[in-house]
Amino acid sequence: MIDRRDVLRAGVLGTAAGALGLQVPESAAAAAEAAGPVGDRDWKRLAEALSPGATLYRPHGSVYQSLALPFNHRYAGIRPAGIVACATTRDVSAAVRWAREAGLPAVPRTGLGHNYAGYSTTTGLLLNMARMKSIVSTPMPGGARSRVYGPMKVVHDAGTLTVGAGVTNGDLHPLLEDHGMFVPTGRCPSVGVAGLVLGGGIGFSDKMFGLTCDRLVSTTVVLADGRAVKAGKDSHPDLFWACRGGAGNNFGVNTSFTFQYEQFEGTVAFYQLRWNLDSVLPVVAAAQHIAQDTAGDRRFHLRLGIGTSGMTRTQIHANANVNAIGQFYGTVQELRAILDPLLKIGTAEERARNSASVRQVTPGEASVLLSATTPIDRFATKSAILDSSTLLTDQQVSAAAERLLDWPGSNNEDGAGFAMFALGGEINQVPPNATAFVHRNDLFVFAAETSWADYDLSSVADANLHWLKQFYADIFPDKSPEHAYQNFPDPTLKNWRQAYYGTNYPRLVNVKRKYDPTGFFNYPQAIDAS
């Protein structure tokens, strides 16, 4: 017999793990506290309601252990009372109905659980979507427009691609490599497309083709009452609007997504630049100027950052660097002209290495070169959205570099630092209220990060979290930028409603009230139903 104490035990594990730098979202613990008795018959009833392709896992066995563990191990102590590996939309509907009747929260996990704030964990029922891996393409019969960008030919809106909620960025990359089919996705191969698109979706082609959410045509959503609806511009348009930037686990469980895809032929220009931290001031200044000058150029994409890693002062200082990576839909010669201010910075060795990195590659090769599974193990972030009035000054950059060298260290090879992802192009052609993603007139998504290893002491975790707070405060000493990126959630952010959603938040509340009036889908930074 399983009763409420069994559900609470998962919360106790999370609490005990707090000493190791893990966190339990307050809403998860509260939901477990409120759960009524859930017996073996109840779990059997759930198992019998599932399709043959689905499986219910309880807290024992190696499969449960692997599915319960989120990618961000900071929240590894939060253990679900049960896990449903869903195979169909009907499985999701059945699981949601059952969880509601049982008095347990139901939380979907579309990828491995990358969420920075642990919002894809639960002490209730975890809906694992990894088996929903279908990918179906439908070419557009005529009418598609093509355009040449230097050595690259693009057939815009060549057709649609419908993917299941378990599809990851990495699942879509072979389509590009093998068939020239492309949907703008993120950098990390193991991140679920669902979480990416629901929060917006930045990547190395967003200026050219828009955010991932901008390519969305329709999505199937299981609502809090178990009904499945298809949201698009002609059906449930308010829900469709909210699913493009309103973040996941707010309005229902999305089980499939249909995107417009592009067809590629030819090559793109790629670059990967790196300098010693001594060059941080001229590099960041030049890169920000380039981002401003090319804000309207859809073809140029940039990720700028500083970082370090190591355990000792010597290692942290030796590994500290400033870097830039990206691609350009055009020729190498055009790209070199754009990057010229950056290619002139650094030692002779750095200049030679950076110049050699600028080369022509296939889109498939570029996707591999640009991909990275980072951060790993345990990590935290604080984000900001920067516009032309809030770009980093030399004083801010100097403060960041100084604090970077004061990083307390960890055994995590990802280390710490900040990254700046350039916006503009097609992203900024969309009005701020056209989708739930409000950040449409800006230049960068900024993310400050720190990471530590599973086997680091609790003191290391505490030191890293304290350092991140100081790092962010040193960069923005007077006032934090008004906005932050909802796909880099920060559980310590107090004004998150304004920061993530701006003037779109009241409209999101209205959608929440309509489709989830009781707030069944809930977490500390969920859209309010009341």
Short mmCIF file of C-alpha atoms in Angstrom, two decimals, residues 18-298:
data_model
loop_
_atom_site.label_atom_id
_atom_site.label_comp_id
_atom_site.label_asym_id
_atom_site.label_seq_id
_atom_site.Cartn_x
_atom_site.Cartn_y
_atom_site.Cartn_z
CA GLY A 18 19.69 20.62 0.12
CA ALA A 19 22.96 20.40 1.96
CA LEU A 20 24.55 19.35 -1.31
CA GLY A 21 23.32 22.38 -3.22
CA LEU A 22 20.09 20.77 -4.45
CA GLN A 23 16.78 22.55 -4.35
CA VAL A 24 13.17 21.38 -4.13
CA PRO A 25 10.64 23.76 -5.75
CA GLU A 26 8.22 24.82 -3.04
CA SER A 27 5.15 23.98 -5.12
CA ALA A 28 6.31 20.36 -5.59
CA ALA A 29 6.71 19.80 -1.86
CA ALA A 30 3.40 21.52 -1.16
CA ALA A 31 1.61 19.38 -3.75
CA ALA A 32 3.01 16.20 -2.20
CA GLU A 33 1.95 17.45 1.26
CA ALA A 34 -1.60 17.91 0.01
CA ALA A 35 -1.81 14.56 -1.81
CA GLY A 36 -4.27 12.06 -0.44
CA PRO A 37 -3.59 8.33 -0.06
CA VAL A 38 -2.59 6.67 -3.33
CA GLY A 39 -2.82 2.89 -3.14
CA ASP A 40 -1.64 -0.03 -5.24
CA ARG A 41 -5.07 -0.27 -6.86
CA ASP A 42 -4.80 3.34 -7.97
CA TRP A 43 -1.41 2.74 -9.58
CA LYS A 44 -2.72 -0.43 -11.22
CA ARG A 45 -5.65 1.51 -12.63
CA LEU A 46 -3.22 4.02 -14.16
CA ALA A 47 -1.09 1.24 -15.67
CA GLU A 48 -4.18 -0.37 -17.22
CA ALA A 49 -5.25 2.95 -18.79
CA LEU A 50 -2.00 3.26 -20.75
CA SER A 51 -1.33 2.05 -24.29
CA PRO A 52 0.85 -1.04 -24.90
CA GLY A 53 3.73 1.24 -25.84
CA ALA A 54 3.68 3.11 -22.52
CA THR A 55 5.07 2.01 -19.14
CA LEU A 56 4.48 3.01 -15.53
CA TYR A 57 7.56 2.99 -13.29
CA ARG A 58 7.49 3.11 -9.48
CA PRO A 59 10.39 4.03 -7.15
CA HIS A 60 12.51 0.93 -7.59
CA GLY A 61 14.66 -0.53 -10.32
CA SER A 62 17.33 0.88 -12.59
CA VAL A 63 14.90 2.24 -15.20
CA TYR A 64 13.07 4.33 -12.63
CA GLN A 65 16.37 5.65 -11.31
CA SER A 66 17.58 6.72 -14.75
CA LEU A 67 14.28 8.35 -15.71
CA ALA A 68 13.91 10.14 -12.37
CA LEU A 69 17.33 11.79 -12.60
CA PRO A 70 17.13 15.23 -14.26
CA PHE A 71 19.93 16.50 -16.46
CA ASN A 72 20.55 19.27 -13.94
CA HIS A 73 21.70 17.11 -11.02
CA ARG A 74 21.22 20.04 -8.70
CA TYR A 75 17.64 18.75 -8.40
CA ALA A 76 18.46 15.03 -8.26
CA GLY A 77 16.91 14.73 -4.78
CA ILE A 78 13.41 15.41 -6.09
CA ARG A 79 11.97 11.94 -6.72
CA PRO A 80 8.60 11.36 -8.41
CA ALA A 81 6.04 9.03 -6.84
CA GLY A 82 5.66 7.48 -10.27
CA ILE A 83 6.86 7.94 -13.83
CA VAL A 84 4.79 7.34 -16.96
CA ALA A 85 6.87 6.82 -20.09
CA CYS A 86 4.22 8.05 -22.53
CA ALA A 87 3.93 6.69 -26.06
CA THR A 88 0.83 8.52 -27.31
CA THR A 89 -1.24 11.62 -26.66
CA ARG A 90 -3.89 9.32 -25.15
CA ASP A 91 -1.31 8.14 -22.60
CA VAL A 92 -0.73 11.75 -21.59
CA SER A 93 -4.48 12.36 -21.33
CA ALA A 94 -4.96 9.27 -19.19
CA ALA A 95 -2.05 10.19 -16.93
CA VAL A 96 -3.24 13.77 -16.45
CA ARG A 97 -6.79 12.63 -15.60
CA TRP A 98 -5.45 10.03 -13.18
CA ALA A 99 -3.09 12.48 -11.46
CA ARG A 100 -5.86 15.00 -11.03
CA GLU A 101 -8.15 12.40 -9.44
CA ALA A 102 -5.33 11.12 -7.23
CA GLY A 103 -4.47 14.61 -6.02
CA LEU A 104 -0.93 14.50 -7.41
CA PRO A 105 0.77 17.07 -9.60
CA ALA A 106 1.67 15.94 -13.13
CA VAL A 107 4.81 17.40 -14.69
CA PRO A 108 6.04 16.74 -18.24
CA ARG A 109 9.70 16.23 -19.05
CA THR A 110 10.33 16.46 -22.77
CA GLY A 111 14.10 16.09 -22.83
CA LEU A 112 16.46 15.07 -20.05
CA GLY A 113 15.38 17.77 -17.61
CA HIS A 114 17.77 20.62 -18.41
CA ASN A 115 15.65 23.22 -16.62
CA TYR A 116 17.92 25.57 -14.65
CA ALA A 117 15.35 25.98 -11.88
CA GLY A 118 14.30 22.33 -11.60
CA TYR A 119 10.80 22.95 -12.94
CA SER A 120 10.80 19.63 -14.85
CA THR A 121 11.00 17.68 -11.59
CA THR A 122 8.18 16.66 -9.25
CA THR A 123 7.33 14.59 -6.19
CA GLY A 124 4.09 13.67 -7.98
CA LEU A 125 3.66 12.03 -11.39
CA LEU A 126 6.41 12.62 -13.93
CA LEU A 127 5.38 12.37 -17.59
CA ASN A 128 8.44 11.29 -19.54
CA MET A 129 7.94 12.06 -23.24
CA ALA A 130 11.11 10.47 -24.60
CA ARG A 131 9.25 7.69 -26.45
CA MET A 132 7.28 10.20 -28.50
CA LYS A 133 9.97 10.50 -31.15
CA SER A 134 7.96 10.65 -34.37
CA ILE A 135 9.20 13.00 -37.12
CA VAL A 136 6.97 13.45 -40.18
CA SER A 137 7.79 15.82 -43.05
CA THR A 138 5.29 17.19 -45.56
CA PRO A 139 6.84 19.05 -48.52
CA MET A 140 4.95 22.07 -49.79
CA PRO A 141 3.62 21.34 -53.30
CA GLY A 142 4.80 24.43 -55.18
CA GLY A 143 4.64 28.01 -54.02
CA ALA A 144 7.78 27.87 -51.89
CA ARG A 145 10.18 30.75 -52.52
CA SER A 146 13.91 30.31 -52.92
CA ARG A 147 16.75 32.75 -52.45
CA VAL A 148 20.52 32.63 -52.82
CA TYR A 149 22.82 33.87 -50.04
CA GLY A 150 26.32 33.68 -51.50
CA PRO A 151 27.19 29.97 -51.73
CA MET A 152 23.92 28.99 -50.02
CA LYS A 153 20.54 28.44 -51.66
CA VAL A 154 17.54 28.39 -49.32
CA VAL A 155 14.04 27.29 -50.19
CA HIS A 156 12.02 29.17 -47.60
CA ASP A 157 8.98 27.47 -46.07
CA ALA A 158 9.69 24.35 -48.10
CA GLY A 159 7.21 22.31 -46.08
CA THR A 160 6.18 21.30 -42.58
CA LEU A 161 7.76 19.01 -40.04
CA THR A 162 5.62 17.47 -37.28
CA VAL A 163 7.58 16.14 -34.32
CA GLY A 164 6.62 14.36 -31.13
CA ALA A 165 7.28 15.90 -27.74
CA GLY A 166 10.22 13.58 -27.11
CA VAL A 167 12.24 14.88 -30.07
CA THR A 168 15.48 16.66 -29.16
CA ASN A 169 17.69 19.12 -31.01
CA GLY A 170 20.02 16.23 -31.75
CA ASP A 171 17.20 14.22 -33.36
CA LEU A 172 16.66 16.99 -35.91
CA HIS A 173 20.31 17.54 -36.83
CA PRO A 174 20.54 14.45 -39.11
CA LEU A 175 17.69 15.86 -41.21
CA LEU A 176 19.90 18.82 -41.98
CA GLU A 177 22.98 16.71 -42.61
CA ASP A 178 21.23 14.10 -44.77
CA HIS A 179 18.37 15.94 -46.42
CA GLY A 180 19.10 19.66 -46.12
CA MET A 181 15.91 20.13 -44.05
CA PHE A 182 16.18 22.70 -41.29
CA VAL A 183 14.15 24.06 -38.37
CA PRO A 184 15.96 26.63 -36.17
CA THR A 185 16.81 24.88 -32.90
CA GLY A 186 19.16 25.33 -29.99
CA ARG A 187 22.80 24.46 -29.43
CA CYS A 188 22.59 21.53 -27.01
CA PRO A 189 21.72 18.22 -28.75
CA SER A 190 20.00 16.68 -25.72
CA VAL A 191 17.61 19.59 -25.04
CA GLY A 192 13.99 18.78 -25.92
CA VAL A 193 12.48 20.76 -28.76
CA ALA A 194 9.29 21.16 -26.70
CA GLY A 195 10.91 23.14 -23.89
CA LEU A 196 12.90 25.12 -26.42
CA VAL A 197 9.94 26.26 -28.52
CA LEU A 198 7.60 26.92 -25.59
CA GLY A 199 10.04 29.43 -24.08
CA GLY A 200 11.05 31.03 -27.40
CA GLY A 201 14.05 29.13 -28.74
CA ILE A 202 17.33 30.90 -29.51
CA GLY A 203 20.11 29.36 -31.60
CA PHE A 204 22.69 29.98 -34.30
CA SER A 205 20.13 30.58 -37.07
CA ASP A 206 17.47 32.61 -35.26
CA LYS A 207 18.34 35.92 -36.89
CA MET A 208 17.99 34.29 -40.31
CA PHE A 209 14.85 32.23 -39.77
CA GLY A 210 13.38 33.48 -36.50
CA LEU A 211 13.11 31.84 -33.10
CA THR A 212 12.00 28.23 -32.89
CA CYS A 213 8.59 29.48 -31.73
CA ASP A 214 8.33 31.70 -34.80
CA ARG A 215 8.40 28.59 -37.04
CA LEU A 216 5.58 26.90 -35.14
CA VAL A 217 2.42 26.25 -37.18
CA SER A 218 0.40 24.26 -34.65
CA THR A 219 0.75 22.16 -31.51
CA THR A 220 -1.32 19.45 -29.80
CA VAL A 221 -1.94 20.18 -26.11
CA VAL A 222 -3.43 17.97 -23.40
CA LEU A 223 -5.31 20.27 -21.05
CA ALA A 224 -5.75 19.95 -17.29
CA ASP A 225 -9.04 18.06 -17.72
CA GLY A 226 -7.36 15.50 -20.00
CA ARG A 227 -8.80 16.80 -23.26
CA ALA A 228 -6.43 17.06 -26.23
CA VAL A 229 -6.78 20.11 -28.46
CA LYS A 230 -4.88 21.33 -31.49
CA ALA A 231 -3.82 24.95 -31.23
CA GLY A 232 -3.00 27.02 -34.30
CA LYS A 233 -3.88 30.35 -35.83
CA ASP A 234 -7.39 29.10 -36.74
CA SER A 235 -8.02 26.86 -33.73
CA HIS A 236 -7.55 27.97 -30.14
CA PRO A 237 -5.48 30.95 -31.37
CA ASP A 238 -5.12 32.35 -27.84
CA LEU A 239 -3.51 29.10 -26.65
CA PHE A 240 -1.36 29.02 -29.77
CA TRP A 241 -0.18 32.56 -29.00
CA ALA A 242 0.71 31.56 -25.43
CA CYS A 243 2.62 28.44 -26.54
CA ARG A 244 5.05 30.63 -28.47
CA GLY A 245 7.09 31.99 -25.58
CA GLY A 246 4.83 31.44 -22.56
CA ALA A 247 7.13 28.65 -21.26
CA GLY A 248 6.33 24.99 -20.67
CA ASN A 249 4.06 23.36 -18.09
CA ASN A 250 1.81 26.39 -17.89
CA PHE A 251 -1.28 25.66 -19.99
CA GLY A 252 -1.12 21.90 -20.58
CA VAL A 253 1.16 19.15 -21.83
CA ASN A 254 2.26 19.67 -25.43
CA THR A 255 2.56 16.33 -27.22
CA SER A 256 3.44 17.34 -30.79
CA PHE A 257 4.59 20.37 -32.75
CA THR A 258 4.33 21.27 -36.43
CA PHE A 259 6.99 23.62 -37.81
CA GLN A 260 7.72 25.22 -41.15
CA TYR A 261 11.09 24.02 -42.39
CA GLU A 262 13.68 25.40 -44.81
CA GLN A 263 15.53 23.46 -47.51
CA PHE A 264 19.29 24.09 -47.79
CA GLU A 265 21.78 23.63 -50.61
CA GLY A 266 25.39 24.81 -50.50
CA THR A 267 27.65 25.99 -47.69
CA VAL A 268 27.84 28.54 -44.86
CA ALA A 269 30.77 30.43 -43.33
CA PHE A 270 31.81 29.42 -39.81
CA TYR A 271 34.12 30.96 -37.20
CA GLN A 272 35.42 30.17 -33.71
CA LEU A 273 37.61 32.77 -32.01
CA ARG A 274 39.43 32.71 -28.67
CA TRP A 275 41.71 35.07 -26.73
CA ASN A 276 43.40 35.29 -23.37
CA LEU A 277 41.34 37.24 -20.84
CA ASP A 278 43.83 40.11 -21.19
CA SER A 279 41.97 41.02 -24.41
CA VAL A 280 38.53 41.05 -22.83
CA LEU A 281 37.93 44.83 -23.09
CA PRO A 282 38.70 45.29 -26.81
CA VAL A 283 37.03 41.99 -27.74
CA VAL A 284 33.73 42.65 -25.94
CA ALA A 285 33.65 46.25 -27.17
CA ALA A 286 34.32 45.24 -30.78
CA ALA A 287 31.85 42.35 -30.68
CA GLN A 288 29.08 44.56 -29.28
CA HIS A 289 29.73 47.13 -32.02
CA ILE A 290 29.55 44.36 -34.63
CA ALA A 291 26.28 43.10 -33.14
CA GLN A 292 24.83 46.60 -33.34
CA ASP A 293 26.05 47.16 -36.90
CA THR A 294 24.67 43.80 -38.05
CA ALA A 295 21.44 43.82 -36.03
CA GLY A 296 19.50 44.11 -39.27
CA ASP A 297 21.64 41.58 -41.14
CA ARG A 298 19.79 38.28 -40.92
#
